[in-house]
CSV table of C-alpha atoms in Angstrom, one decimal:
chain,number,residue,atom,x,y,z
V,4,MET,CA,-34.8,-8.0,-54.8
V,5,PRO,CA,-31.7,-7.3,-52.9
V,6,ARG,CA,-30.5,-10.3,-50.7
V,7,ALA,CA,-29.6,-9.8,-47.0
V,8,THR,CA,-26.1,-10.6,-46.2
V,9,THR,CA,-24.6,-11.6,-43.0
V,10,ARG,CA,-21.1,-11.1,-41.7
V,11,SER,CA,-19.2,-14.0,-39.9
V,12,GLN,CA,-18.6,-13.2,-36.1
V,13,THR,CA,-15.6,-13.8,-34.1
V,14,PRO,CA,-16.2,-16.6,-31.7
V,15,GLY,CA,-16.5,-15.5,-28.4
V,16,THR,CA,-17.7,-12.0,-29.2
V,17,ALA,CA,-21.2,-10.6,-29.3
V,18,ALA,CA,-22.5,-8.7,-32.3
V,19,PRO,CA,-21.6,-5.0,-32.4
V,20,SER,CA,-24.5,-2.8,-31.0
V,21,ALA,CA,-26.0,-0.1,-33.2
V,22,VAL,CA,-25.2,3.6,-32.9
V,23,ARG,CA,-27.6,4.8,-30.1
V,24,THR,CA,-28.0,8.2,-28.4
V,25,VAL,CA,-28.2,8.6,-24.7
V,26,GLU,CA,-29.7,11.6,-22.9
V,27,VAL,CA,-27.7,12.5,-19.7
V,28,ASP,CA,-30.1,12.5,-16.7
V,29,ALA,CA,-30.0,14.7,-13.6
V,30,GLU,CA,-28.1,12.0,-11.6
V,31,SER,CA,-25.3,11.7,-14.2
V,32,ALA,CA,-24.9,15.5,-14.6
V,33,GLY,CA,-21.3,16.7,-13.8
V,34,GLN,CA,-19.6,13.4,-14.6
V,35,ARG,CA,-16.4,13.1,-16.7
V,36,LEU,CA,-17.4,11.6,-20.2
V,37,ASP,CA,-15.1,8.7,-19.6
V,38,ASN,CA,-16.8,7.8,-16.4
V,39,PHE,CA,-20.3,8.2,-18.0
V,40,LEU,CA,-19.4,6.1,-20.8
V,41,LEU,CA,-17.9,3.3,-18.6
V,42,ARG,CA,-21.3,3.0,-17.0
V,43,GLN,CA,-23.2,3.1,-20.2
V,44,LEU,CA,-21.0,0.6,-22.2
V,45,LYS,CA,-20.7,-2.3,-19.7
V,46,GLY,CA,-18.4,-5.1,-20.8
V,47,VAL,CA,-16.4,-2.8,-23.1
V,48,PRO,CA,-12.7,-2.6,-22.1
V,49,LYS,CA,-11.5,0.8,-20.9
V,50,THR,CA,-8.8,1.2,-23.3
V,51,HIS,CA,-11.7,0.8,-26.1
V,52,VAL,CA,-13.7,3.3,-24.4
V,53,TYR,CA,-10.9,5.9,-24.4
V,54,ARG,CA,-10.1,4.9,-28.2
V,55,ILE,CA,-13.6,5.8,-29.4
V,56,ILE,CA,-13.5,9.2,-27.4
V,57,ARG,CA,-10.0,10.2,-29.1
V,58,SER,CA,-11.4,9.0,-32.5
V,59,GLY,CA,-14.4,11.3,-32.3
V,60,GLU,CA,-16.8,8.6,-32.6
V,61,VAL,CA,-18.5,9.7,-29.3
V,62,ARG,CA,-20.3,12.9,-29.6
V,63,ILE,CA,-22.0,15.3,-27.1
V,64,ASN,CA,-24.8,17.4,-28.8
V,65,LYS,CA,-23.2,16.5,-32.2
V,66,GLY,CA,-19.9,17.8,-31.2
V,67,ARG,CA,-16.6,16.1,-30.3
V,68,ALA,CA,-15.4,15.9,-26.7
V,69,SER,CA,-12.6,14.8,-24.7
V,70,ALA,CA,-12.5,12.2,-21.9
V,71,ASP,CA,-12.5,15.0,-19.1
V,72,THR,CA,-15.4,16.8,-20.6
V,73,ARG,CA,-18.2,17.2,-18.1
V,74,VAL,CA,-21.7,16.1,-19.2
V,75,ASN,CA,-24.8,18.2,-18.4
V,76,ALA,CA,-28.3,17.1,-17.9
V,77,GLY,CA,-30.1,16.9,-21.1
V,78,ASP,CA,-26.9,16.4,-23.2
V,79,GLN,CA,-27.3,14.0,-26.1
V,80,VAL,CA,-24.4,11.6,-26.1
V,81,ARG,CA,-23.9,9.4,-29.3
V,82,LEU,CA,-22.5,6.1,-28.8
V,83,PRO,CA,-21.1,4.1,-31.6
V,84,PRO,CA,-21.5,0.4,-32.4
V,85,VAL,CA,-19.1,-1.6,-30.1
V,86,ARG,CA,-18.2,-5.0,-29.6
V,87,VAL,CA,-18.4,-6.8,-26.3
V,88,SER,CA,-16.8,-10.0,-25.6
V,89,GLU,CA,-19.0,-12.8,-24.3
V,90,LYS,CA,-16.7,-13.2,-21.3
V,91,MET,CA,-16.8,-9.6,-20.4
V,92,ALA,CA,-20.5,-9.3,-21.1
V,93,ASP,CA,-21.0,-12.0,-18.6
V,94,LYS,CA,-18.9,-10.4,-16.0
V,95,ALA,CA,-20.9,-7.2,-16.6
V,96,GLU,CA,-24.1,-9.0,-15.9
V,97,ARG,CA,-22.8,-10.4,-12.6
V,98,PRO,CA,-23.1,-8.1,-9.9
V,99,ALA,CA,-20.0,-7.1,-7.8
V,100,PRO,CA,-19.7,-8.8,-4.2
V,101,ALA,CA,-21.0,-6.4,-1.6
V,102,ARG,CA,-18.2,-5.0,0.6
V,103,GLU,CA,-17.9,-2.4,3.1
V,104,PHE,CA,-14.4,-0.7,3.8
V,105,PRO,CA,-12.9,0.8,6.8
V,106,LEU,CA,-14.5,4.1,7.5
V,107,LEU,CA,-12.6,7.3,8.5
V,108,LEU,CA,-15.7,9.6,8.3
V,109,GLU,CA,-19.3,9.3,7.2
V,110,ASP,CA,-22.2,11.8,7.3
V,111,GLU,CA,-25.2,12.4,5.0
V,112,HIS,CA,-23.0,14.1,2.4
V,113,LEU,CA,-20.0,11.9,2.0
V,114,ILE,CA,-18.1,8.7,2.9
V,115,ALA,CA,-14.2,8.8,3.5
V,116,ILE,CA,-12.8,5.3,3.5
V,117,ASP,CA,-9.2,3.9,4.0
V,118,LYS,CA,-8.8,2.0,0.6
V,119,PRO,CA,-6.8,-1.3,0.8
V,120,ALA,CA,-3.8,-1.7,-1.5
V,121,GLY,CA,-4.8,-4.0,-4.5
V,122,THR,CA,-8.3,-2.9,-4.8
V,123,ALA,CA,-9.3,-0.8,-7.8
V,124,VAL,CA,-11.6,2.3,-7.2
V,125,HIS,CA,-13.9,1.2,-10.1
V,126,GLY,CA,-14.3,-1.5,-12.8
V,127,GLY,CA,-12.5,-1.3,-16.1
V,128,SER,CA,-9.1,-2.3,-17.7
V,129,GLY,CA,-9.5,-5.9,-17.0
V,130,VAL,CA,-11.1,-5.4,-13.6
V,131,SER,CA,-14.7,-6.4,-13.4
V,132,PHE,CA,-15.4,-4.3,-10.2
V,133,GLY,CA,-13.8,-1.9,-7.7
V,134,VAL,CA,-14.6,0.0,-4.6
V,135,ILE,CA,-17.5,2.0,-5.8
V,136,GLU,CA,-19.3,-1.1,-7.4
V,137,GLN,CA,-18.9,-3.1,-4.2
V,138,LEU,CA,-19.9,-0.1,-2.0
V,139,ARG,CA,-23.2,0.2,-4.2
V,140,GLN,CA,-23.9,-3.6,-3.7
V,141,ALA,CA,-23.3,-3.3,0.0
V,142,ARG,CA,-25.8,-0.4,0.3
V,143,PRO,CA,-28.7,-1.2,-2.1
V,144,GLN,CA,-30.8,1.6,-0.2
V,145,ALA,CA,-28.2,4.3,-1.2
V,146,ARG,CA,-29.8,6.4,-4.0
V,147,PHE,CA,-26.4,8.0,-4.8
V,148,LEU,CA,-22.8,6.9,-4.5
V,149,GLU,CA,-20.0,8.3,-6.8
V,150,LEU,CA,-16.3,8.7,-6.5
V,151,VAL,CA,-14.9,12.0,-5.9
V,152,HIS,CA,-11.4,11.3,-7.0
V,153,ARG,CA,-9.2,8.1,-7.6
V,154,LEU,CA,-6.3,6.3,-6.3
V,155,ASP,CA,-4.2,3.9,-8.3
V,156,ARG,CA,-5.1,0.4,-7.6
V,157,GLU,CA,-1.8,-0.4,-5.8
V,158,THR,CA,-2.0,2.6,-3.6
V,159,SER,CA,-3.8,2.4,-0.2
V,160,GLY,CA,-5.3,5.2,1.9
V,161,ILE,CA,-8.0,8.0,1.9
V,162,LEU,CA,-10.7,7.8,-0.8
V,163,LEU,CA,-13.8,10.1,-0.7
V,164,VAL,CA,-17.1,9.0,-2.0
V,165,ALA,CA,-20.1,11.5,-2.4
V,166,LYS,CA,-23.4,10.7,-1.3
V,167,LYS,CA,-25.2,13.7,-3.0
V,168,ARG,CA,-24.7,15.2,-6.3
V,169,SER,CA,-24.3,18.7,-4.7
V,170,ALA,CA,-21.3,17.1,-2.6
V,171,LEU,CA,-19.8,15.5,-5.7
V,172,THR,CA,-19.7,18.8,-7.7
V,173,GLN,CA,-18.5,20.8,-4.7
V,174,LEU,CA,-15.7,18.5,-3.7
V,175,GLN,CA,-14.7,18.0,-7.2
V,176,ASP,CA,-14.5,21.7,-7.8
V,177,GLN,CA,-12.1,21.8,-5.0
V,178,PHE,CA,-9.7,19.1,-6.4
V,179,ARG,CA,-9.9,20.9,-9.9
V,180,GLN,CA,-9.0,24.2,-8.3
V,181,ARG,CA,-6.2,22.9,-6.1
V,182,GLU,CA,-8.0,23.7,-2.9
V,183,THR,CA,-7.3,20.4,-1.2
V,184,GLY,CA,-4.3,19.2,0.7
V,185,LYS,CA,-3.3,15.8,-0.5
V,186,THR,CA,-0.1,14.3,1.3
V,187,TYR,CA,1.2,10.7,0.8
V,188,LEU,CA,3.8,8.5,2.4
V,189,ALA,CA,6.3,7.1,0.0
V,190,LEU,CA,9.3,5.0,0.7
V,191,VAL,CA,11.9,5.5,-2.0
V,192,VAL,CA,15.2,3.9,-2.7
V,193,GLY,CA,18.4,5.7,-1.5
V,194,THR,CA,18.9,8.7,0.6
V,195,TRP,CA,16.7,11.8,-0.6
V,196,PRO,CA,18.6,15.0,-0.5
V,197,ALA,CA,16.8,17.1,2.2
V,198,ARG,CA,17.3,20.2,0.1
V,199,LYS,CA,15.2,18.8,-2.7
V,200,LYS,CA,11.8,19.9,-1.7
V,201,LEU,CA,10.0,20.8,-5.0
V,202,ILE,CA,9.6,18.8,-8.2
V,203,ASP,CA,8.1,21.0,-10.9
V,204,THR,CA,8.5,18.8,-14.1
V,205,PRO,CA,5.8,18.4,-16.9
V,206,LEU,CA,4.6,14.9,-17.5
V,207,HIS,CA,3.4,13.2,-20.8
V,208,LYS,CA,0.8,10.4,-20.9
V,209,TYR,CA,0.9,7.7,-23.4
V,210,LEU,CA,-0.3,4.2,-24.1
V,211,GLN,CA,2.0,1.2,-24.8
V,212,PRO,CA,1.4,-1.2,-27.8
V,213,ASP,CA,-0.6,-3.5,-25.3
V,214,GLY,CA,-2.8,-0.6,-24.5
V,215,GLU,CA,-1.3,-0.1,-20.8
V,216,ARG,CA,-1.1,3.3,-19.7
V,217,ARG,CA,2.2,5.0,-18.9
V,218,VAL,CA,3.5,8.4,-18.0
V,219,ARG,CA,7.0,9.8,-18.5
V,220,VAL,CA,8.6,13.2,-17.7
V,221,THR,CA,8.8,15.7,-20.5
V,222,THR,CA,9.7,19.1,-21.3
V,223,PRO,CA,7.5,22.2,-21.3
V,224,GLU,CA,7.9,22.5,-25.1
V,225,ASP,CA,6.2,19.1,-25.6
V,226,PRO,CA,2.7,19.9,-26.9
V,227,ASP,CA,1.2,17.3,-24.8
V,228,ALA,CA,3.0,18.3,-21.7
V,229,MET,CA,1.0,18.5,-18.4
V,230,ARG,CA,2.4,20.6,-15.7
V,231,ALA,CA,2.9,18.7,-12.6
V,232,ILE,CA,4.0,19.9,-9.1
V,233,THR,CA,5.1,17.7,-6.3
V,234,LEU,CA,6.4,18.8,-2.6
V,235,VAL,CA,8.7,16.5,-0.8
V,236,LYS,CA,9.6,16.4,2.9
V,237,VAL,CA,12.0,13.9,4.5
V,238,ARG,CA,10.3,12.2,7.4
V,239,SER,CA,13.0,9.6,8.1
V,240,VAL,CA,16.0,7.8,6.6
V,241,LEU,CA,16.4,4.1,7.1
V,242,PRO,CA,19.9,2.9,6.9
V,243,GLU,CA,21.2,0.4,4.5
V,244,ARG,CA,21.1,-3.3,5.5
V,245,PRO,CA,24.0,-5.3,4.0
V,246,ASP,CA,23.1,-8.3,5.6
V,247,ALA,CA,19.8,-8.5,3.6
V,248,GLY,CA,21.2,-7.0,0.6
V,249,LEU,CA,19.1,-3.8,1.1
V,250,PRO,CA,20.2,-0.1,0.3
V,251,ALA,CA,19.3,2.7,2.3
V,252,PHE,CA,15.6,4.2,2.0
V,253,THR,CA,14.0,7.4,2.7
V,254,LEU,CA,10.4,7.8,4.0
V,255,LEU,CA,8.9,10.9,2.4
V,256,GLU,CA,5.9,13.0,3.0
V,257,VAL,CA,4.8,13.9,-0.5
V,258,THR,CA,2.2,16.8,-1.2
V,259,ILE,CA,0.8,17.0,-4.8
V,260,LYS,CA,-0.4,20.3,-6.2
V,261,THR,CA,-1.6,18.7,-9.3
V,262,GLY,CA,-3.4,15.5,-9.8
V,263,ARG,CA,-1.7,13.8,-12.5
V,264,THR,CA,-1.8,10.2,-13.5
V,265,HIS,CA,1.1,8.4,-11.7
V,266,GLN,CA,2.3,11.8,-10.7
V,267,ILE,CA,4.3,10.8,-7.4
V,268,ARG,CA,5.6,7.6,-8.9
V,269,VAL,CA,7.1,9.2,-12.1
V,270,HIS,CA,8.2,12.3,-10.4
V,271,LEU,CA,10.2,10.4,-7.6
V,272,ALA,CA,11.7,7.7,-10.1
V,273,SER,CA,12.9,10.7,-12.4
V,274,GLN,CA,14.9,11.9,-9.6
V,275,GLY,CA,16.6,8.4,-9.3
V,276,HIS,CA,14.8,7.6,-6.1
V,277,PRO,CA,12.0,5.1,-7.2
V,278,ILE,CA,9.3,4.0,-4.9
V,279,ALA,CA,10.1,0.7,-3.3
V,280,GLY,CA,8.0,-1.9,-4.7
V,281,ASP,CA,6.8,0.0,-7.8
V,282,GLU,CA,6.3,-2.6,-10.5
V,283,LYS,CA,5.9,0.1,-13.4
V,284,TYR,CA,8.5,2.8,-12.7
V,285,GLY,CA,10.8,1.0,-10.0
V,286,ASP,CA,14.0,-1.2,-9.6
V,287,PHE,CA,12.7,-4.7,-10.7
V,288,GLU,CA,15.6,-6.5,-9.3
V,289,LEU,CA,15.4,-4.7,-5.9
V,290,ASN,CA,11.5,-5.4,-5.7
V,291,ARG,CA,12.1,-9.0,-5.8
V,292,GLN,CA,14.5,-8.8,-2.9
V,293,LEU,CA,12.1,-6.5,-1.0
V,294,GLN,CA,9.4,-9.2,-1.7
V,295,ARG,CA,11.5,-11.7,0.2
V,296,GLN,CA,12.1,-9.2,3.1
V,297,GLY,CA,8.3,-9.0,3.6
V,298,LEU,CA,7.4,-5.9,1.3
V,299,LYS,CA,4.8,-7.4,-1.1
V,300,ARG,CA,3.6,-4.3,-2.7
V,301,MET,CA,4.2,-0.6,-3.7
V,302,PHE,CA,5.0,1.5,-0.8
V,303,LEU,CA,2.6,4.4,-1.3
V,304,HIS,CA,0.0,5.4,0.9
V,305,ALA,CA,-2.7,8.4,0.8
V,306,TRP,CA,-2.1,9.6,4.4
V,307,ARG,CA,-3.6,12.9,4.7
V,308,LEU,CA,-6.2,14.8,3.0
V,309,GLN,CA,-7.7,18.3,3.8
V,310,PHE,CA,-10.7,19.8,2.2
V,311,ASP,CA,-13.5,22.1,3.0
V,312,HIS,CA,-16.7,20.1,4.0
V,313,PRO,CA,-19.2,20.5,1.1
V,314,ALA,CA,-22.0,21.2,3.5
V,315,SER,CA,-20.6,23.3,6.3
V,316,GLY,CA,-17.4,24.7,4.6
V,317,VAL,CA,-15.5,23.7,7.7
V,318,ARG,CA,-11.9,22.8,6.9
V,319,THR,CA,-11.7,19.0,7.5
V,320,GLU,CA,-8.5,16.9,7.9
V,321,LEU,CA,-8.5,13.2,7.7
V,322,LEU,CA,-5.6,11.0,8.6
V,323,ALA,CA,-5.0,7.2,7.6
V,324,PRO,CA,-2.3,5.4,9.3
V,325,LEU,CA,0.1,3.4,7.6
V,326,PRO,CA,-1.4,-0.1,7.1
V,327,PRO,CA,0.3,-3.0,9.1
V,328,ASP,CA,2.2,-4.4,6.0
V,329,LEU,CA,3.9,-1.0,5.5
V,330,ALA,CA,4.4,-0.1,9.1
V,331,ILE,CA,5.9,-3.5,10.0
V,332,PHE,CA,8.5,-3.1,7.1
V,333,VAL,CA,9.5,0.4,8.1
V,334,HIS,CA,9.7,-0.5,11.9
V,335,ASP,CA,11.5,-3.8,11.2
V,336,THR,CA,14.3,-1.9,9.5
V,337,PRO,CA,17.1,-0.7,11.8
């Protein structure tokens, strides 16, 4: 009679789950595959979720799929066995703290909030919760709350949340088809040449050995190149301050025609004008000096958003003024 064997388990990890198949329900229809999995695989690091998608271990109706594939109601999604650290599993069991955010607009279809810097839009990549989890906890009666788009954790400003599936799909279609107007305020190092109004340089996304996501400019010949278009307008120039050891800065209005990961940060840095305070693509020595002068984070703010209202079709424009920490720094610079 064959004898059952057991494998030793790494301390601090839960045993891997078995292969399972999940059927996509109507409420989840239209979500990207990566977002769908992040909700299904609580406690699994975001980097691992993307790894199992790329390896083909995740299947939709027995076929391979990419992270941006949209799931449909009734789809059968195969989930491979995954290990969850006990620490992460414990975090997943604990609900996010309830939190409301400054409102720019709310009706029965959507919520527009002014996201503070330092707050992730959702949990993952070492962050146990974000805006959407906190908002759901604050509004337990809400039947449906989903992010329409994303902002980097370090970026402040306008963020849309759908309150109905119809609003979500309609707004996401506008973002995909580039029918929205997204303009940011960014403070960059140096004097930006006023004639430089367009950056049309493709980007390449990659992972560092530690799993951190990074982006760099590339050439159109790169098989992984993603076209990225950024429009730039000079708003004001802040002269250098030799007394404080600071160079000149330029406050820009930056409108993106494509929504690539880290697009603004990488495009501006590639022109020799990184965003002040950017810890990934910026001037690290200058950033330390800026912190001593009161700028504690990256100067990038989602300032204006234009879109067609998902119910009425009326063109809507939202504005989020610079938060005090950024406004004070600009106004205090002669």
